[in-house]
Short mmCIF file of N, CA and C in Angstrom, two decimals:
data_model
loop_
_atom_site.label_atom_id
_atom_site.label_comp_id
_atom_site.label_asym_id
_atom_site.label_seq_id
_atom_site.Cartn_x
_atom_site.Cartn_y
_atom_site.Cartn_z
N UNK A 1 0.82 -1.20 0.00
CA UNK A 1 0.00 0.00 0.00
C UNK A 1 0.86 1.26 0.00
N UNK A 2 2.26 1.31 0.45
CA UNK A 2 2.98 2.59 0.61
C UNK A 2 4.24 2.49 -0.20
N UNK A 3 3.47 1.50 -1.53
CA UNK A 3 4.24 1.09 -3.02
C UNK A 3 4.61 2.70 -2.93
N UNK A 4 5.91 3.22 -3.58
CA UNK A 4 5.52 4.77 -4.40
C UNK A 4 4.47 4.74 -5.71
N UNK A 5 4.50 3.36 -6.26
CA UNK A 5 3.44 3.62 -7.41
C UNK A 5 2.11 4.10 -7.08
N UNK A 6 1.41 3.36 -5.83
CA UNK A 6 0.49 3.50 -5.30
C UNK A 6 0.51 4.91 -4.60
N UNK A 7 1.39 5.26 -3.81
CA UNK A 7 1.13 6.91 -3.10
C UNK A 7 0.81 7.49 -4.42
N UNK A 8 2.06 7.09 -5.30
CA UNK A 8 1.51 8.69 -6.88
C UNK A 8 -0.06 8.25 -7.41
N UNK A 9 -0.21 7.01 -7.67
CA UNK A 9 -1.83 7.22 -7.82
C UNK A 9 -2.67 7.60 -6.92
N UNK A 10 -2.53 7.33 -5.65
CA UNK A 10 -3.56 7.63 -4.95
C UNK A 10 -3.83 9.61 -4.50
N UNK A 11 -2.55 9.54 -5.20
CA UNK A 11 -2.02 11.42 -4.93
C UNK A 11 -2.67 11.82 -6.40
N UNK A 12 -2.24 11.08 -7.54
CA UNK A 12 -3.16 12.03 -8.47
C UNK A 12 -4.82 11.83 -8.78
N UNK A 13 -5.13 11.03 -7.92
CA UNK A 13 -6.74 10.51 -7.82
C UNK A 13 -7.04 12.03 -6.46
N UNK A 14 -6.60 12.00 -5.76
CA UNK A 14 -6.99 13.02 -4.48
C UNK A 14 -7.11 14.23 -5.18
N UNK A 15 -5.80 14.37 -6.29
CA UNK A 15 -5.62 16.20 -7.14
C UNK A 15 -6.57 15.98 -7.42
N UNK A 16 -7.45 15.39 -8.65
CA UNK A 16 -8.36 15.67 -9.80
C UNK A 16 -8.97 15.83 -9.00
N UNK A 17 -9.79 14.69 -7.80
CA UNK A 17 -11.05 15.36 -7.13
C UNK A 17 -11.21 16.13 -6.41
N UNK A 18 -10.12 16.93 -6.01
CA UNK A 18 -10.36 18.42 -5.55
C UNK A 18 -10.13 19.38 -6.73
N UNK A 19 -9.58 18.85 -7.94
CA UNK A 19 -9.63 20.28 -9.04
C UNK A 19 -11.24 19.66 -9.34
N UNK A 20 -11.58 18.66 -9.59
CA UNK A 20 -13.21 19.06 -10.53
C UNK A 20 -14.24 19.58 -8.91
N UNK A 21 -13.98 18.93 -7.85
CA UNK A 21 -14.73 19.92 -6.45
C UNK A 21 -14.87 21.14 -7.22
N UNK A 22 -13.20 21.87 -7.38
CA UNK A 22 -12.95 23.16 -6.89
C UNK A 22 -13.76 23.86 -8.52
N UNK A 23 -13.43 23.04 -9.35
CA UNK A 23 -14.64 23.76 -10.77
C UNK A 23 -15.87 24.01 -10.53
N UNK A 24 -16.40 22.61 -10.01
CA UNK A 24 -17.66 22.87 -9.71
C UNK A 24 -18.49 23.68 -8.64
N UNK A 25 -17.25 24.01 -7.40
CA UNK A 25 -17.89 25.35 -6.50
C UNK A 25 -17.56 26.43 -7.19
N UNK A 26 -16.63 26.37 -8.27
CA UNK A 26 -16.67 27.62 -8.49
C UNK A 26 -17.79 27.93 -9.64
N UNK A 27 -18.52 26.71 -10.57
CA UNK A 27 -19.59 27.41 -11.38
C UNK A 27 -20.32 27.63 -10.42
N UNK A 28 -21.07 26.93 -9.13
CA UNK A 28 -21.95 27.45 -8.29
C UNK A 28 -22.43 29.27 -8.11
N UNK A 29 -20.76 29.12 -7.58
CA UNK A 29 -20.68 30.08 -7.29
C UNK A 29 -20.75 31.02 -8.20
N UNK A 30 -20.49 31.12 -9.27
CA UNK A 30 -20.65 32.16 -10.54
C UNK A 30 -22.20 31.91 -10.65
N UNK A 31 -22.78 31.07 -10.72
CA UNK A 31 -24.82 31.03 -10.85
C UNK A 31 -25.09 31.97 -9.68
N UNK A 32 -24.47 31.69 -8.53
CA UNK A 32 -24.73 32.23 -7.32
C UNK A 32 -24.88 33.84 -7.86
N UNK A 33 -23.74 34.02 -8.08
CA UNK A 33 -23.33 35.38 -8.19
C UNK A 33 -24.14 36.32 -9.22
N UNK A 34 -24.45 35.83 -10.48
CA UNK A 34 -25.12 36.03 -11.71
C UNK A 34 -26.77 36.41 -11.16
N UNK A 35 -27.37 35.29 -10.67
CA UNK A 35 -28.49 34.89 -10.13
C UNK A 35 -28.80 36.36 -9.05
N UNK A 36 -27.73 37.05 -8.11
CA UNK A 36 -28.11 38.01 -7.70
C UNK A 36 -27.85 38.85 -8.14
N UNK A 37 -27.17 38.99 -9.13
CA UNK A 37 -26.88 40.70 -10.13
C UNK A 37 -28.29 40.90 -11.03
N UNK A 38 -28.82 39.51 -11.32
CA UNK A 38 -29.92 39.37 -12.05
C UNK A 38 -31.27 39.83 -11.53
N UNK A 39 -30.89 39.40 -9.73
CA UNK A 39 -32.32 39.52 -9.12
C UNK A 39 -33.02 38.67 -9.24
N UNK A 40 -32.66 37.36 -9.32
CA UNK A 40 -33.10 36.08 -9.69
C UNK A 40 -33.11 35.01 -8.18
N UNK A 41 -32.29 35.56 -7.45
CA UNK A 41 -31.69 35.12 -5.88
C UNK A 41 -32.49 34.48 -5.32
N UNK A 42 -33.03 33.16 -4.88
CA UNK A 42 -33.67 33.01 -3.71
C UNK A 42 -33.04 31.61 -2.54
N UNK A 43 -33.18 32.27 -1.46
CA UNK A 43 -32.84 31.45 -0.55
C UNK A 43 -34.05 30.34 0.02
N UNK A 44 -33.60 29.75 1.18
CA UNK A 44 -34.44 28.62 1.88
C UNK A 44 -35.16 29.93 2.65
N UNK A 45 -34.50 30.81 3.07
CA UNK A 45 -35.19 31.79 4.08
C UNK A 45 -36.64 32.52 3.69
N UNK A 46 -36.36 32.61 2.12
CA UNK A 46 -37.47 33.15 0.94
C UNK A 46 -38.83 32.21 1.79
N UNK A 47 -38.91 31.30 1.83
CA UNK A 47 -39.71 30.18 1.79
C UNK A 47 -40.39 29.88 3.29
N UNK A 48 -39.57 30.65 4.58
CA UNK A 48 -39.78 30.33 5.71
C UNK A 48 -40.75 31.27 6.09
N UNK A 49 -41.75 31.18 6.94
CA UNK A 49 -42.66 31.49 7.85
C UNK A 49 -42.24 32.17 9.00
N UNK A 50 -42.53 33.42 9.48
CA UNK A 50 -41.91 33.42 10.82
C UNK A 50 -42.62 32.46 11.64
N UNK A 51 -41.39 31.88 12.56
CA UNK A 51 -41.87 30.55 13.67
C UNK A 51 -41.28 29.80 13.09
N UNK A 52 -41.04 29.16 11.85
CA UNK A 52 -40.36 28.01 10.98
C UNK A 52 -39.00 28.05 11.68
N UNK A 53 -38.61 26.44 11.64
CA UNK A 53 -37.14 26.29 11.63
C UNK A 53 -36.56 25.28 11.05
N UNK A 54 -35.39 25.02 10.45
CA UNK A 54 -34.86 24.43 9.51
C UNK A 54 -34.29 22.95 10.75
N UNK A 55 -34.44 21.71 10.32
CA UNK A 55 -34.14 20.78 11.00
C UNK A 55 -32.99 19.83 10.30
N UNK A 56 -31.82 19.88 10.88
CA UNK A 56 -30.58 19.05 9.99
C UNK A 56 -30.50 17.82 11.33
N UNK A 57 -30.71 16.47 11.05
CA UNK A 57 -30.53 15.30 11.90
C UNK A 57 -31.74 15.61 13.13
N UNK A 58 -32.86 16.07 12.79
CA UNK A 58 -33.57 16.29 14.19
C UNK A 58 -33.14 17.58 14.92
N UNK A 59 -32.26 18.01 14.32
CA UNK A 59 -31.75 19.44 15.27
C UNK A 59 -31.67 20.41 14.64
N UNK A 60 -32.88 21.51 15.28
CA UNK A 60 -32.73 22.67 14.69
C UNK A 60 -31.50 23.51 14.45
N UNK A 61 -31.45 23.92 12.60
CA UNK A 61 -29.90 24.43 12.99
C UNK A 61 -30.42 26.43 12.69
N UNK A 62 -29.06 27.08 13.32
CA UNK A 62 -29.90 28.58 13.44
C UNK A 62 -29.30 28.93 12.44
N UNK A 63 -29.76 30.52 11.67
CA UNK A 63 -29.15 31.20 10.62
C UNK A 63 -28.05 31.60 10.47
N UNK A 64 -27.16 31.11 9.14
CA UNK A 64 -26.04 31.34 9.20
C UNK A 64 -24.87 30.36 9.71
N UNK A 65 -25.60 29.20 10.15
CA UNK A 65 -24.55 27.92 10.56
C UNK A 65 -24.20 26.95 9.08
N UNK A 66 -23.51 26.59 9.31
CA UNK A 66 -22.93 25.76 7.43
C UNK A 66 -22.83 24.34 7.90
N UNK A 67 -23.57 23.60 7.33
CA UNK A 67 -23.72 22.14 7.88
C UNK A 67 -22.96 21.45 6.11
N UNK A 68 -21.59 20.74 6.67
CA UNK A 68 -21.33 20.11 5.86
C UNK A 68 -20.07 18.89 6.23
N UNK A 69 -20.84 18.58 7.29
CA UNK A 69 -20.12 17.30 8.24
C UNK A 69 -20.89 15.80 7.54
N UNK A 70 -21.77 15.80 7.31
CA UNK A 70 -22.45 14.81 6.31
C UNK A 70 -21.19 14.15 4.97
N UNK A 71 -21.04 15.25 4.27
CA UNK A 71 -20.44 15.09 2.43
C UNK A 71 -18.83 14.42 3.22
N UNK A 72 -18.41 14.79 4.61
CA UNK A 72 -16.82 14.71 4.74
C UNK A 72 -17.20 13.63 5.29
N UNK A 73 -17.92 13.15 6.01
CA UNK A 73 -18.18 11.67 6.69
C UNK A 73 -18.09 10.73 6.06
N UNK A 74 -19.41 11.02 4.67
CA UNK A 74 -19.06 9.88 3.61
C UNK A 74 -18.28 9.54 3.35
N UNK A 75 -17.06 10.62 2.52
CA UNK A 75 -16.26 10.74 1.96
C UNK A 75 -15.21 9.76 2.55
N UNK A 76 -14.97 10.52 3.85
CA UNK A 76 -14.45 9.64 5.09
C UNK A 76 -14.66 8.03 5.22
N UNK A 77 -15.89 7.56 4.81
CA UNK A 77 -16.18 6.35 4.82
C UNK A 77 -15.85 5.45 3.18
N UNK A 78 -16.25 6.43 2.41
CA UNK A 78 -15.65 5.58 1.18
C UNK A 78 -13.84 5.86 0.61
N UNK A 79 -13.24 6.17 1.81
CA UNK A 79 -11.89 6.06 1.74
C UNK A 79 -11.36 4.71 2.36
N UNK A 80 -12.32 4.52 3.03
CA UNK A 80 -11.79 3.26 4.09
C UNK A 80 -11.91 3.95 5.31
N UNK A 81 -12.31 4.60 5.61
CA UNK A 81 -11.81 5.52 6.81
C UNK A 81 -10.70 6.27 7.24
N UNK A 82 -10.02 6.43 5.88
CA UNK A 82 -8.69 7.34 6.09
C UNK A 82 -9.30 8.92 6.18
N UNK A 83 -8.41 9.24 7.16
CA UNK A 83 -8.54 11.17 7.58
C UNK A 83 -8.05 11.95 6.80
N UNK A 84 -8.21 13.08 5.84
CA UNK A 84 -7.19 13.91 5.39
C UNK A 84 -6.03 14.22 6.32
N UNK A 85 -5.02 14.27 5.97
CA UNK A 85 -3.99 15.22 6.35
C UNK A 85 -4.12 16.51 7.12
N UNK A 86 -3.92 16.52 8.42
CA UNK A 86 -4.18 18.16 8.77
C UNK A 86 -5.52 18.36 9.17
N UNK A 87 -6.17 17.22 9.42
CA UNK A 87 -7.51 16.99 9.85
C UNK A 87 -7.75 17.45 11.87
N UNK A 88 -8.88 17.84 12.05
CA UNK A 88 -8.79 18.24 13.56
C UNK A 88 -7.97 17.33 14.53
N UNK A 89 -8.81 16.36 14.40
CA UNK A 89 -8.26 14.85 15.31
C UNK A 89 -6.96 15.27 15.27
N UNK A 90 -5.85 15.43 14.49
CA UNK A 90 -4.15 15.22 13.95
C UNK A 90 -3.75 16.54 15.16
N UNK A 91 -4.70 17.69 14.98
CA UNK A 91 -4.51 19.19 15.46
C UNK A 91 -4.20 19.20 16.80
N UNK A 92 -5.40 18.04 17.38
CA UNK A 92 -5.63 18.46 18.77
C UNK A 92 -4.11 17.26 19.38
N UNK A 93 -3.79 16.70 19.16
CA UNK A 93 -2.90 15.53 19.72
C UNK A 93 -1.99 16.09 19.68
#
């Protein structure tokens, strides 16, 4: 597993899927951006009621919190359970 053939593939499999990630937040983000120069913009908030609250796992989450512990878990799981590099766990020890 710590073949060098294997680190360089598994190193240029990690690049691509953070360069096509990083394409694809960045068209988001250009719709994003377009979408409000346009006046086209709408959020989840558009849609809420006062009294409404947004529920992520059963738990209300409040405005302005970024829930994206889900997409890294998976991710996390279809690695085998390997951690990125530089990951909290690594930080705090």
């Amino acid at each position: 597993e710590l073949a060098p053939a294997n680190v360089a593939r598994k190193t240029k499999e990690r690049l691509h899927d953070a360069w096509a990630e990083g394409k694809r937040a960045m068209k988001a983000k250009e719709a994003e951006l377009r979408a409000h120069r346009d006046g086209r913009r709408e959020t989840l908030a558009d849609e809420l009621e006062d009294g409404d609250e947004v529920l992520v796992d059963g738990r209300p989450v409040e405005p302005g919190q970024v829930i994206v512990l889900r997409q890294v878990r998976d991710r996390v799981e279809q690695d085998g359970g390997a951690r990125p590099r530089g990951s909290r766990r690594d930080r705090r020890a």
